[in-house]
Coordinates of C-alpha atoms in Angstrom, one line a residue:
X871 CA 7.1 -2.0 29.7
X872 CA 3.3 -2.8 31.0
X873 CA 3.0 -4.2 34.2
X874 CA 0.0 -6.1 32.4
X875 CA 1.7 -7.5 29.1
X876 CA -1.1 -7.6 26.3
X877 CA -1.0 -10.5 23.9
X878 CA -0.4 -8.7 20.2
X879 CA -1.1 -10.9 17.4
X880 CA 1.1 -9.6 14.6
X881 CA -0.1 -10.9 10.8
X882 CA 2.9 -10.5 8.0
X883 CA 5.0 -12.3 6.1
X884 CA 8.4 -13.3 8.0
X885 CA 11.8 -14.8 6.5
X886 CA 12.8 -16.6 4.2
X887 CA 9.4 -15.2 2.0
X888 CA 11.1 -13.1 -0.5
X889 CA 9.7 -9.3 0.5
X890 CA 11.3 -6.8 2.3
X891 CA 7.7 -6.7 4.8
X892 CA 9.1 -10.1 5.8
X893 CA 12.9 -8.5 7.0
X894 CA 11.5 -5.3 8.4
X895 CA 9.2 -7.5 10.5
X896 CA 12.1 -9.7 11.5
X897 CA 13.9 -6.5 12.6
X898 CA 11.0 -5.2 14.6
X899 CA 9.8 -7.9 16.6
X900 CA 12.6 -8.6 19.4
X901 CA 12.1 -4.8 20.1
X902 CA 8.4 -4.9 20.2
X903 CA 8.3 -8.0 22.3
X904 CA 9.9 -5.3 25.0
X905 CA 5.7 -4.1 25.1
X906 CA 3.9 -7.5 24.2
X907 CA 3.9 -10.5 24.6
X908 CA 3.9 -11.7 20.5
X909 CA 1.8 -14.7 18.3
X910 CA 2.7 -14.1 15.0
X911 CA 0.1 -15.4 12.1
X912 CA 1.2 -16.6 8.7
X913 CA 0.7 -19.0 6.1
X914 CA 3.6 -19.8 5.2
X915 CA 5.4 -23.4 5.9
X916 CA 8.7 -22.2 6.9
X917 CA 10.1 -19.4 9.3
X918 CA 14.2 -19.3 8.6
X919 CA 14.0 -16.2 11.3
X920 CA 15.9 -18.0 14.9
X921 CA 14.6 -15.2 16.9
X922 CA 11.1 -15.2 15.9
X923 CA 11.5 -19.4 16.2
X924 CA 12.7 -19.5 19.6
X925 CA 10.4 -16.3 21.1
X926 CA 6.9 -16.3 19.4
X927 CA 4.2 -18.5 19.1
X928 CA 4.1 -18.9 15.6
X929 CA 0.0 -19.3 14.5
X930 CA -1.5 -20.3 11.3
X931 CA -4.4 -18.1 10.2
X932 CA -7.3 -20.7 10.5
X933 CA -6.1 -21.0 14.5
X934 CA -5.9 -17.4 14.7
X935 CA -9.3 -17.1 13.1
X936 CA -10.8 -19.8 15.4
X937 CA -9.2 -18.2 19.0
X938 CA -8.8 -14.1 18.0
X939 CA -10.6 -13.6 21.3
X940 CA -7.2 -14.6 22.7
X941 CA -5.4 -11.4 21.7
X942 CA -5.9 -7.8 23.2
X943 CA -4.4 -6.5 20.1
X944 CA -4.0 -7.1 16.6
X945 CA -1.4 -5.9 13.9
X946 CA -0.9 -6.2 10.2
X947 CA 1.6 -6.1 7.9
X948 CA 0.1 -5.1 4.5
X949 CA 1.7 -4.7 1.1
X950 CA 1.3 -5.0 -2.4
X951 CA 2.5 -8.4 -3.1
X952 CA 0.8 -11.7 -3.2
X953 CA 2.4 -12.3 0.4
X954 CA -0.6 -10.6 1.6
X955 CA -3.5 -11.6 0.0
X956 CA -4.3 -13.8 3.3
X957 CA -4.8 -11.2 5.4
X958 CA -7.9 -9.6 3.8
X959 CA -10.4 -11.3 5.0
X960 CA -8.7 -12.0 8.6
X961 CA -8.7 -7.8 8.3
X962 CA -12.6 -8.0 8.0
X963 CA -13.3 -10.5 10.3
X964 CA -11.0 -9.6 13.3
X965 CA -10.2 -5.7 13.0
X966 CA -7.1 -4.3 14.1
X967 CA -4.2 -2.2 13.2
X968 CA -3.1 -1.7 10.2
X969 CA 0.9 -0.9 8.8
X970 CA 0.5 0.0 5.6
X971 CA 3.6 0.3 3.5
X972 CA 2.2 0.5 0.0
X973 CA -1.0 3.0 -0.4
X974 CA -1.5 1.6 -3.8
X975 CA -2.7 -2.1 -3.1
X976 CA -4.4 -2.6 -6.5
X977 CA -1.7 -5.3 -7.5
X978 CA -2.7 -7.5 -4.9
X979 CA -6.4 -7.8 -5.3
X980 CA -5.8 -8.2 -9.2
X981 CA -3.5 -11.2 -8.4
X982 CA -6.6 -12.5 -6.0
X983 CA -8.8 -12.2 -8.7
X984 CA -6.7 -13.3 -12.2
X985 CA -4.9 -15.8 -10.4
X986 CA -5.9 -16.4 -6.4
X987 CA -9.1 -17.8 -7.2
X988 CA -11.1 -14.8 -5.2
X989 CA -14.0 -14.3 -8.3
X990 CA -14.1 -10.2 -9.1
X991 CA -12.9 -9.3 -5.9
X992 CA -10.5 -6.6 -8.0
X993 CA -13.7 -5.7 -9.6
X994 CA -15.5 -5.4 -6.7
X995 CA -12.3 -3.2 -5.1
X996 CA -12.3 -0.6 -7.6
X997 CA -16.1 -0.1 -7.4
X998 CA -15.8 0.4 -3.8
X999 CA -12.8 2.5 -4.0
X1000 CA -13.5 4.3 -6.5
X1001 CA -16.9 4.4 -8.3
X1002 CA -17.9 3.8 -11.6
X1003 CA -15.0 5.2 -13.8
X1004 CA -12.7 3.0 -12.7
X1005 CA -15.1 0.0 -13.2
X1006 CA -15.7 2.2 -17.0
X1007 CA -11.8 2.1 -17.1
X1008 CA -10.7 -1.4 -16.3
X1009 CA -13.6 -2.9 -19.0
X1010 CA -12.5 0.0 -22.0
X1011 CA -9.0 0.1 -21.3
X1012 CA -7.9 -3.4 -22.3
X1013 CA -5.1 -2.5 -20.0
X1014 CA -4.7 -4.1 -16.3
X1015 CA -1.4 -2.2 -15.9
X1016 CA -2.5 0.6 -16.4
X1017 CA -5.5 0.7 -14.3
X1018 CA -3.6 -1.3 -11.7
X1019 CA -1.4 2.1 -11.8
X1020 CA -4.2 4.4 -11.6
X1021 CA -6.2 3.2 -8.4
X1022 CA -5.1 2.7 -5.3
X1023 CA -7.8 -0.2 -4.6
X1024 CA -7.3 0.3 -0.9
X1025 CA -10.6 2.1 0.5
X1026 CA -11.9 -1.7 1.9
X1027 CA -8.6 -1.9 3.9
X1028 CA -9.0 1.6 5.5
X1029 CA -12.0 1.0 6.6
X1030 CA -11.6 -1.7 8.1
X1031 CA -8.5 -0.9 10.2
X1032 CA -9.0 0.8 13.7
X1033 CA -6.4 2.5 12.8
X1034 CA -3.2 3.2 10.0
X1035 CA 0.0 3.4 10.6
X1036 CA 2.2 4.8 7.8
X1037 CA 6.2 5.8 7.2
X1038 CA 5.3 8.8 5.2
X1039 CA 3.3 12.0 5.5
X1040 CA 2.9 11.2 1.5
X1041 CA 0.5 8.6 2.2
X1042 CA -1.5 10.4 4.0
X1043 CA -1.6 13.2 1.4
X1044 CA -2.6 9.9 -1.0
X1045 CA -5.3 9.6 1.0
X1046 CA -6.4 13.0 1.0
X1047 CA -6.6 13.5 -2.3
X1048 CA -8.6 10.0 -3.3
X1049 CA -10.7 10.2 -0.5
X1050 CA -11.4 13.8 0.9
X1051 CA -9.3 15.7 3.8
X1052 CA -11.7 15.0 6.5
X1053 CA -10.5 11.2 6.4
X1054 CA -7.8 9.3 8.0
X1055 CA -7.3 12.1 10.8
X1056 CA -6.4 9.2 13.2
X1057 CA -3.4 8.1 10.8
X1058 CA 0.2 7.6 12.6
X1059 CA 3.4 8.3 10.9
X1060 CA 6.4 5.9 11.9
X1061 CA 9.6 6.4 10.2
X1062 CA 10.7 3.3 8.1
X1063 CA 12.8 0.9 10.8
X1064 CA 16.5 0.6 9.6
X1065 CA 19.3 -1.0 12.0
X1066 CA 22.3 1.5 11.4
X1067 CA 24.8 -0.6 9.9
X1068 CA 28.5 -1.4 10.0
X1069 CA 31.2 -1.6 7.5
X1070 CA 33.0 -4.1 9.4
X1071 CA 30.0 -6.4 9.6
X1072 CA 30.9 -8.4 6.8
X1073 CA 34.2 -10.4 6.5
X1074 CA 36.1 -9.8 2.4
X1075 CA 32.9 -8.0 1.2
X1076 CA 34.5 -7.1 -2.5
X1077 CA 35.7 -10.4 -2.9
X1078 CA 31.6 -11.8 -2.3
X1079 CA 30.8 -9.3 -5.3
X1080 CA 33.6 -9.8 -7.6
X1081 CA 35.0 -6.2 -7.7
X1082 CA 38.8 -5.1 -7.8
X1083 CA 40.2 -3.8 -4.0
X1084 CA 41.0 -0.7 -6.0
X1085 CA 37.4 0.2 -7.7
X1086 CA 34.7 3.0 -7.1
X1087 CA 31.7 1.7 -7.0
X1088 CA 28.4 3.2 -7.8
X1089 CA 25.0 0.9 -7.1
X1090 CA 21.6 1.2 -7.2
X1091 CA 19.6 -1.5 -5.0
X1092 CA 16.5 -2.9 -5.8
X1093 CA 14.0 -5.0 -8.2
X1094 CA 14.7 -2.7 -11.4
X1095 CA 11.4 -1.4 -13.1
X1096 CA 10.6 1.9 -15.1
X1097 CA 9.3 3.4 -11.6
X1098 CA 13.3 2.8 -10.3
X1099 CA 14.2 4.9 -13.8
X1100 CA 17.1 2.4 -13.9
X1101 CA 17.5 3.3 -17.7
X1102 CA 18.4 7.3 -16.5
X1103 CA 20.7 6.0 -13.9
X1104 CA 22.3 3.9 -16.8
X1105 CA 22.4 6.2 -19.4
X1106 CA 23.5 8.9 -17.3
X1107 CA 26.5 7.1 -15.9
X1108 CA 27.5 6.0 -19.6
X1109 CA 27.4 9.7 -20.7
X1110 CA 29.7 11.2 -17.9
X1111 CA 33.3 10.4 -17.2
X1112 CA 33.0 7.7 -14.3
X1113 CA 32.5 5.4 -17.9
X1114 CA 36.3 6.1 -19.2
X1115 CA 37.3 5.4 -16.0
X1116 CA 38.4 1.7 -16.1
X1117 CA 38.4 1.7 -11.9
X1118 CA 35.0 3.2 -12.1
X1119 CA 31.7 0.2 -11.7
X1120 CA 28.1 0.5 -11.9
X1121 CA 26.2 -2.1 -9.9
X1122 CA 22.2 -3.2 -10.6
X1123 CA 21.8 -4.8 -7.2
X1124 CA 18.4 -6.9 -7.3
X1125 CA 16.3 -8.6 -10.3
X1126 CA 16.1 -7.8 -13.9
X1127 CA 12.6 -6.7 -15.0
X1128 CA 10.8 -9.3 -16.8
X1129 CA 10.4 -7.8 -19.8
X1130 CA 10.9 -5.5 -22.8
X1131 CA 12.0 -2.6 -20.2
X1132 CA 14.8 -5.4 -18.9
X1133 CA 15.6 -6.4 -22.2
X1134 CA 16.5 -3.1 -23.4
X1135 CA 18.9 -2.5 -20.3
X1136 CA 20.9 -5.4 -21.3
X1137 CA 21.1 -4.0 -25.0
X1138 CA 22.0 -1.1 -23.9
X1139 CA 24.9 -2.9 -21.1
X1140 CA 25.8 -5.1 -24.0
X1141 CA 26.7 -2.6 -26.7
X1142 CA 28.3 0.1 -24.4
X1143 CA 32.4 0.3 -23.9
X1144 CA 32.3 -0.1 -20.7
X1145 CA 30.5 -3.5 -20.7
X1146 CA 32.6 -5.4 -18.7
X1147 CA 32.3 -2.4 -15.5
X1148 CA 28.3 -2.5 -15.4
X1149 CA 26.1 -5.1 -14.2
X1150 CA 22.5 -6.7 -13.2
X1151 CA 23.3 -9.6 -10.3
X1152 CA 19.5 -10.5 -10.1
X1153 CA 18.1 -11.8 -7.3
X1154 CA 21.3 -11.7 -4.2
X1155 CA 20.8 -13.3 -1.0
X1156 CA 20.9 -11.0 2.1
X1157 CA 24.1 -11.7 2.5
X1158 CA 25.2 -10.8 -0.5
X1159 CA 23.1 -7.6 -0.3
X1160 CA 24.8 -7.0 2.4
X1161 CA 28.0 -6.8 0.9
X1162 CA 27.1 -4.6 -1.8
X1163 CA 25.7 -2.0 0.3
X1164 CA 29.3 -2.5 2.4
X1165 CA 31.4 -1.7 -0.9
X1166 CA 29.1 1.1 -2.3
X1167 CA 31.3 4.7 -2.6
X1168 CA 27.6 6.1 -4.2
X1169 CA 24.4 5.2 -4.1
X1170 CA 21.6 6.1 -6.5
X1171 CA 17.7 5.2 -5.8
X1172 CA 15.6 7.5 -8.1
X1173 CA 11.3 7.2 -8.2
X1174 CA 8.4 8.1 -10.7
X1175 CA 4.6 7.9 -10.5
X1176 CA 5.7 6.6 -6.6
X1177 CA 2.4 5.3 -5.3
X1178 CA 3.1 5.6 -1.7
X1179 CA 5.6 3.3 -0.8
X1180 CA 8.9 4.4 1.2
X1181 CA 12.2 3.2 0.0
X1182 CA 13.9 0.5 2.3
X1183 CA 17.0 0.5 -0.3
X1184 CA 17.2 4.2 0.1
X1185 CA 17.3 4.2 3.9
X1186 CA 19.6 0.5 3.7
X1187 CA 22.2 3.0 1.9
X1188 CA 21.9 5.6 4.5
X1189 CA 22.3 3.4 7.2
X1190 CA 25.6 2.2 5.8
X1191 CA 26.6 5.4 5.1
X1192 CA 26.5 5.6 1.5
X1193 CA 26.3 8.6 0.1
X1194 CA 22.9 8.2 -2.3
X1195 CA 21.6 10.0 -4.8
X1196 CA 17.8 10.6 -4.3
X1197 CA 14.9 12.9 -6.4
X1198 CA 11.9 14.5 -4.8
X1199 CA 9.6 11.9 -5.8
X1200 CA 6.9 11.0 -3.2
X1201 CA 8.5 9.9 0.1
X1202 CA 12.0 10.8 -0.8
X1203 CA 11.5 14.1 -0.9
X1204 CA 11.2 14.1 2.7
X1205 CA 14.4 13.5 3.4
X1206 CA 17.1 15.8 4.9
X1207 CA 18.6 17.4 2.3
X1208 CA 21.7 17.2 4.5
X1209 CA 21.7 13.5 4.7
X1210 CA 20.8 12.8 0.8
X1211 CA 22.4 14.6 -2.6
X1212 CA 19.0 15.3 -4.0
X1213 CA 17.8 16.3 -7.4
X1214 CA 14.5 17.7 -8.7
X1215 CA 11.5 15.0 -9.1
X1216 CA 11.5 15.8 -12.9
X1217 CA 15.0 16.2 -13.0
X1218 CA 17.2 16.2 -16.3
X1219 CA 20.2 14.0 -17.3
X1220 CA 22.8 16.7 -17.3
X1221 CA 21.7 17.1 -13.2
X1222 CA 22.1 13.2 -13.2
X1223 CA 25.5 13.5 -14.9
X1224 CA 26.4 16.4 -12.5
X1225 CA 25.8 14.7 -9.1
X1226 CA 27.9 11.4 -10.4
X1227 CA 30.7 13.5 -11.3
X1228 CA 30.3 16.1 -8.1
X1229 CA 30.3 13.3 -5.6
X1230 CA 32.7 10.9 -7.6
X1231 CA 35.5 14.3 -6.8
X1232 CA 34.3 15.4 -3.4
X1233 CA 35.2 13.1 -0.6
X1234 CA 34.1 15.9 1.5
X1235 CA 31.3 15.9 0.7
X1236 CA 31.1 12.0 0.2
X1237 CA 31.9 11.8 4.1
X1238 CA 29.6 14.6 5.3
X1239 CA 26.6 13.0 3.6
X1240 CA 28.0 9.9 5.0
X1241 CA 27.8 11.0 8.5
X1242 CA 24.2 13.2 8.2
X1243 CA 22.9 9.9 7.4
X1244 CA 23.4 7.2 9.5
X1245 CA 22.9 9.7 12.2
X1246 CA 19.6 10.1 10.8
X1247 CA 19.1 6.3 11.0
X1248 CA 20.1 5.8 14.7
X1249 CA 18.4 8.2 15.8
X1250 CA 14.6 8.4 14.1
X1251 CA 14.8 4.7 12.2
X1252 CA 16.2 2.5 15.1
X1253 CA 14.2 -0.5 16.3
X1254 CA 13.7 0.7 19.6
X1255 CA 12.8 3.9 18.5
X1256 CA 10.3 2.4 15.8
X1257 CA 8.6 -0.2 18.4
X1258 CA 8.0 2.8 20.9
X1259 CA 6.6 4.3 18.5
X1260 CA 4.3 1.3 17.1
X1261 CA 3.5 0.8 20.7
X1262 CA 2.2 4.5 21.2
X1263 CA 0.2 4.4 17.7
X1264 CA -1.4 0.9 18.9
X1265 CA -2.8 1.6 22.3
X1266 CA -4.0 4.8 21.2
X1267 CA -6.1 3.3 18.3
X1268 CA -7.4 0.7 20.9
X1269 CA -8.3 3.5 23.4
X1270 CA -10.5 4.3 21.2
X1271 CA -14.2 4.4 23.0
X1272 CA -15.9 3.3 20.0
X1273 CA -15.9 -0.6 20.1
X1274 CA -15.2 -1.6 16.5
X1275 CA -18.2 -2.8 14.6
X1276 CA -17.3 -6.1 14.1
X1277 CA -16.9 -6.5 17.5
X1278 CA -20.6 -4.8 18.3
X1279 CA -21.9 -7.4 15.7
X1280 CA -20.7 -10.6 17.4
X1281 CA -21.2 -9.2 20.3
X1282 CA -25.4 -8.8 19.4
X1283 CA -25.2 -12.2 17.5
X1284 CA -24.3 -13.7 21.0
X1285 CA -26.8 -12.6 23.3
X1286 CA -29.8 -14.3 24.0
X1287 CA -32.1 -11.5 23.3
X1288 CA -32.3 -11.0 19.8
X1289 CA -35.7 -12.1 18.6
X1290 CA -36.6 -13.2 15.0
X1291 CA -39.1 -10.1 14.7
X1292 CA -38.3 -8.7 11.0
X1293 CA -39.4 -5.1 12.4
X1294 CA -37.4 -5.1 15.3
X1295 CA -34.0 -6.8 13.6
X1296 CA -34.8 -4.0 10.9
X1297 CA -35.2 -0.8 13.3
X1298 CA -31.4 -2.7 15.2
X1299 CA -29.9 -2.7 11.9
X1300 CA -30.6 0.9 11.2
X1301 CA -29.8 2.1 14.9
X1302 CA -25.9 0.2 14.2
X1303 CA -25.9 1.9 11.0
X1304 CA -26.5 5.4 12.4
X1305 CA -24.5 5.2 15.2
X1306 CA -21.3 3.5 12.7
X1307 CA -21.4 6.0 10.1
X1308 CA -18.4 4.8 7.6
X1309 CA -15.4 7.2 9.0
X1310 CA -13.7 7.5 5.4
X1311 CA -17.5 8.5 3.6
X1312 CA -17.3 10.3 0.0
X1313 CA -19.6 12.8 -0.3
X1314 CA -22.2 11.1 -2.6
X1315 CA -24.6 12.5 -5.5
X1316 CA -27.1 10.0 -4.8
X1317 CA -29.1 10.5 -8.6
X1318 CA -32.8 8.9 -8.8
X1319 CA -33.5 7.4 -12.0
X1320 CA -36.1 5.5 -10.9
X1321 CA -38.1 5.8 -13.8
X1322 CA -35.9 5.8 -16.4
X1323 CA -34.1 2.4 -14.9
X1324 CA -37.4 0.7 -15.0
X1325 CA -38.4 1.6 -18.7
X1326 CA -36.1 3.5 -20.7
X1327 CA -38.0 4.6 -23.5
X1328 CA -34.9 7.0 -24.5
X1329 CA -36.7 9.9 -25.4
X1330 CA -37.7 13.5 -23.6
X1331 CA -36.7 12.8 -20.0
X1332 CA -35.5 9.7 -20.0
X1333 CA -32.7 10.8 -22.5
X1334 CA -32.3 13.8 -20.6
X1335 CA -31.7 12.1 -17.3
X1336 CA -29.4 9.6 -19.2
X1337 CA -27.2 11.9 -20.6
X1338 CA -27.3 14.1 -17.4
X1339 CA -26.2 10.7 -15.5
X1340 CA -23.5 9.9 -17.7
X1341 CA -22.0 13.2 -17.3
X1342 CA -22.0 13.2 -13.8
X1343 CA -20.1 9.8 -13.9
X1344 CA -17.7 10.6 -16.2
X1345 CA -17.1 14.1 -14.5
X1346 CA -18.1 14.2 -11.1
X1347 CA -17.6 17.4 -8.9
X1348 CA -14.5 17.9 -7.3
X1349 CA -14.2 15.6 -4.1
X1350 CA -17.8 13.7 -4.6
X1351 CA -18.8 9.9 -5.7
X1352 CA -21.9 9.9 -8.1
X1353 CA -24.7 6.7 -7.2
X1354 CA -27.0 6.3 -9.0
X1355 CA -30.7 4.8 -7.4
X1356 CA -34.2 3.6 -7.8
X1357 CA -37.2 3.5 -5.6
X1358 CA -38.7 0.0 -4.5
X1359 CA -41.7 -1.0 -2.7
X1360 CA -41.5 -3.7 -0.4
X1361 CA -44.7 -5.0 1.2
X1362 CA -45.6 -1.0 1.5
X1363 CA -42.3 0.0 2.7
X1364 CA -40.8 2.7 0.3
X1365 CA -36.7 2.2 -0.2
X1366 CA -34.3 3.4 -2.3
X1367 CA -31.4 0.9 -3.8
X1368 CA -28.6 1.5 -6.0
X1369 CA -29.3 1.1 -9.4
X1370 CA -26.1 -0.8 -10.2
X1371 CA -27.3 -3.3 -12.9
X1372 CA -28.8 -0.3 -15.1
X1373 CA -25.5 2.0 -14.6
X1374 CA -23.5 -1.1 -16.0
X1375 CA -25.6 -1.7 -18.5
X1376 CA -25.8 1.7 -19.2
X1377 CA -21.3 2.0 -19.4
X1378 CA -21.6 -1.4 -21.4
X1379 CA -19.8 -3.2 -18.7
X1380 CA -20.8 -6.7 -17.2
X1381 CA -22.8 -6.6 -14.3
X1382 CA -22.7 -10.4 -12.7
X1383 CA -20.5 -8.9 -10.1
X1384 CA -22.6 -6.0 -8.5
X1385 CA -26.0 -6.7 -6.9
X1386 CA -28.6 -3.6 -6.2
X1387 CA -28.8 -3.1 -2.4
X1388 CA -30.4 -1.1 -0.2
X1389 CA -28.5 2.4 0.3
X1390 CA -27.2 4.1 3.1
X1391 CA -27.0 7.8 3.0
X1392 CA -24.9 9.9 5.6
X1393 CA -25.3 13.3 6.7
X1394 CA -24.0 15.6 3.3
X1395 CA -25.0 13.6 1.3
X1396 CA -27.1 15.0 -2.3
X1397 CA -29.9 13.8 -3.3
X1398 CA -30.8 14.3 -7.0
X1399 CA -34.2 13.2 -8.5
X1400 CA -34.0 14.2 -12.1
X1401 CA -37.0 11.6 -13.3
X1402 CA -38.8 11.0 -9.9
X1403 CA -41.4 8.0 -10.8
X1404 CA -44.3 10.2 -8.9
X1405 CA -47.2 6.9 -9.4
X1406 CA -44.5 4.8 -7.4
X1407 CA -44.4 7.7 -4.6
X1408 CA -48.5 7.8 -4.4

């Protein structure tokens, strides 16, 4: 450890909150204390978690907000669950590292918006993000879900952080691909912490879940949603012959979904044969969890359309030692092949059917996978491990020599020698700007339609430029964000702003949301000036 301990405020959810962010942090924090000395900051009333009780300061965030200048370093926790939504604008105020363990947070800023009381800040997200087809989307859709699925929402987070840790090398690629290779260089990849786990641990586990001493158990862990492809997991298992096997039991461990998709797993449960062998338990506590994962003889976690996320169930059933079936779907399919039975991303029922009958008759190869993976587990997923790791990834972000612009900003707003002089505040406020050039920039078509957003008489160039403009927005190049702007002249100083208002106008979206500032170009950017207003130039 330090001979100078730093003072780490660490912002997440803790226990009894019902997320897996809140366990995993409750696992981390006794071996990260080994580094720092540890506040943590929540909002919730209640932390069931004796260990963080008795060693931690536990902060609310108003206190944290009011005495960050306390902390030499600053973590958080961030997911895609409402559990979360207070630490966006602690994020923007007091910057710090960031642990992201969903890439796509688009769920959380649409709960802010429909239901948190935060007015269009999903809107606002997905403009930021991602430009005016998404904003085109989420108004001609008619379909939250589905635009929810789409975008990430996450760009505001990113840039923000001083730095991102992640447990996949597939969020990074996420990144790459929404928002250009040359970003995110100074990500940090941390494997997923996991305490390798015991079979003796927990005292009568079959008798906690209700299954016969002599039964094989199959179980798949987790809230159960089309992404888990729960119904190919259940069909599959109906179709091979671990269903005529009256010893054989399939096991939904976690909550039904909450809908038609639920409902029609429960048909399906209802009018099979083997009925009274397959089951949903809802919601378990962890000690009943527990117990399942103790009992397990297979495992099967399956993905689709992962959006960046890293399965905790998977590793859970790894770190008991059960051998789990897995598919090549985002994260997963960086797994050991040794340590997981794995089957194509796109894989097909009869390979499904295969692997449950293959590892149902090979106790082999039941106890080699077994082994491969909670070696894997002690040795790359281990809580020492992990905090060594998470203290590494920390100090390097904050050994940074760039002081983080927030910090530069209070830092000027204190001083005693800022004057009032608009010139002079003007000429500082470009200087920041140059020297803080936004580290995750798009390359931007920056498209003057100055003339045509001031009076579009829709015909000869004015319908050329509009149709050119929509175009570009429905199609941009490869790896560029299209802005369009307009010329202004302030009191003889020439500007251009972003011609929001028209471009919504123009997509037939509402525009009380978005408000035409004053642009900032960075070096490769393109500027395009298809209907140049030449009288406002003179």
């Amino acid at each position: 450890a330090q001979k100078h301990r730093q003072r780490l405020a660490f912002v997440s959810p803790l226990p009894p909150e019902k997320t897996g962010i809140a366990d995993y942090s409750a696992e981390l924090l006794p071996a990260l204390s080994f580094y720092y000395d540890i506040d943590v900051v929540v909002t919730q009333s209640k932390i069931s978690d004796q260990w963080v009780k008795k060693n931690c300061q536990i902060r609310t965030a108003e206190y944290f907000l009011e005495n960050n200048e306390q902390y030499d370093r600053v973590i958080y926790q961030f997911g895609n669950s409402p559990f979360h939504e207070y630490m966006y604008d602690l994020l923007n105020q007091i910057p710090g590292t960031i642990c992201l363990h969903d890439f796509y947070i688009s769920g959380n800023s649409h709960f802010q918006e429909v239901k948190g009381g935060k007015l269009h800040r999903w809107v606002k997200e997905l403009y930021h993000s991602h430009g005016y087809q998404a904003i085109k989307d989420k108004y001609h859709l008619g379909d939250d879900r589905a635009v929810m699925i789409k975008y990430p929402c996450n760009l505001n987070l990113l840039q923000a952080a001083n730095g991102v840790i992640s447990h996949s090398s597939y969020s990074k690629e996420l990144a790459h691909k929404w928002y250009g290779k040359k970003s995110f260089n100074d990500w940090k990849i941390i494997a997923l912490l996991r305490q390798s786990k015991s079979f003796q641990k927990i005292e009568n586990p079959r008798k906690i879940c209700n299954v016969p001493d002599n039964a094989f158990v199959i179980c798949s862990f987790g809230l159960l949603d089309p992404t888990k492809l729960n119904d190919r997991c259940l069909d599959a298992w109906l179709a091979s012959d671990l269903s005529k096997n009256p010893n054989c039991y399939l096991i939904f461990v976690g909550e039904n979904h909450h809908g038609i998709y639920g409902d029609q797993l429960n048909e399906v449960i209802k009018k099979s044969g083997a009925k009274n062998r397959v089951r949903i338990t809802g919601w378990v506590s962890s000690e009943v969890f527990k117990a399942y994962l103790s009992i397990a003889d297979i495992a099967i976690q399956l993905r689709t359309q992962s959006r960046g996320e890293t399965s905790a169930a998977a590793l859970d059933c790894m770190s008991y030692g059960i051998p789990t079936i897995v598919n090549t779907n985002g994260s997963m399919a960086e797994l050991p092949l040794e340590t997981v039975h794995m089957l194509a991303d796109k894989f097909t029922d009869a390979d499904l059917v295969h692997a449950l009958e293959e590892l149902w008759k090979d106790a082999v190869k039941r106890k080699s996978l077994s082994a491969n993976a909670k070696k894997k587990i002690q040795t790359e997923h281990s809580p020492e491990v992990c905090a060594k790791h998470y203290f590494e990834a920390i100090e390097d972000f904050y050994n940074n020599p760039q002081v983080p612009l927030q910090n530069l900003i209070a830092a000027l707003t204190e001083t005693n020698q800022l004057t009032n002089d608009d010139i002079y505040l003007k000429n500082l406020a470009k200087s920041v700007a140059q020297n803080y050039p936004d580290k995750h920039h798009k390359k931007t078509i920056l498209i003057d339609v100055t003339a045509t957003c001031r009076k579009d008489l829709k015909t000869g160039i004015e319908r050329v430029a509009r149709s050119l403009l929509l175009q570009f927005i429905t199609n941009p190049p490869k790896g560029t964000r299209v802005e369009p702007i307009y010329l202004t002249n302030n009191d003889g100083f020439l500007c251009y702003r972003y011609a929001r208002k028209y471009t919504l106008e123009l997509l037939e979206c509402p525009d009380g949301w978005a408000s035409d500032d004053v642009i900032e170009p960075q070096s490769g950017d393109i500027l395009l000036a298809v209907d140049l207003s030449g009288s406002l130039v003179v």
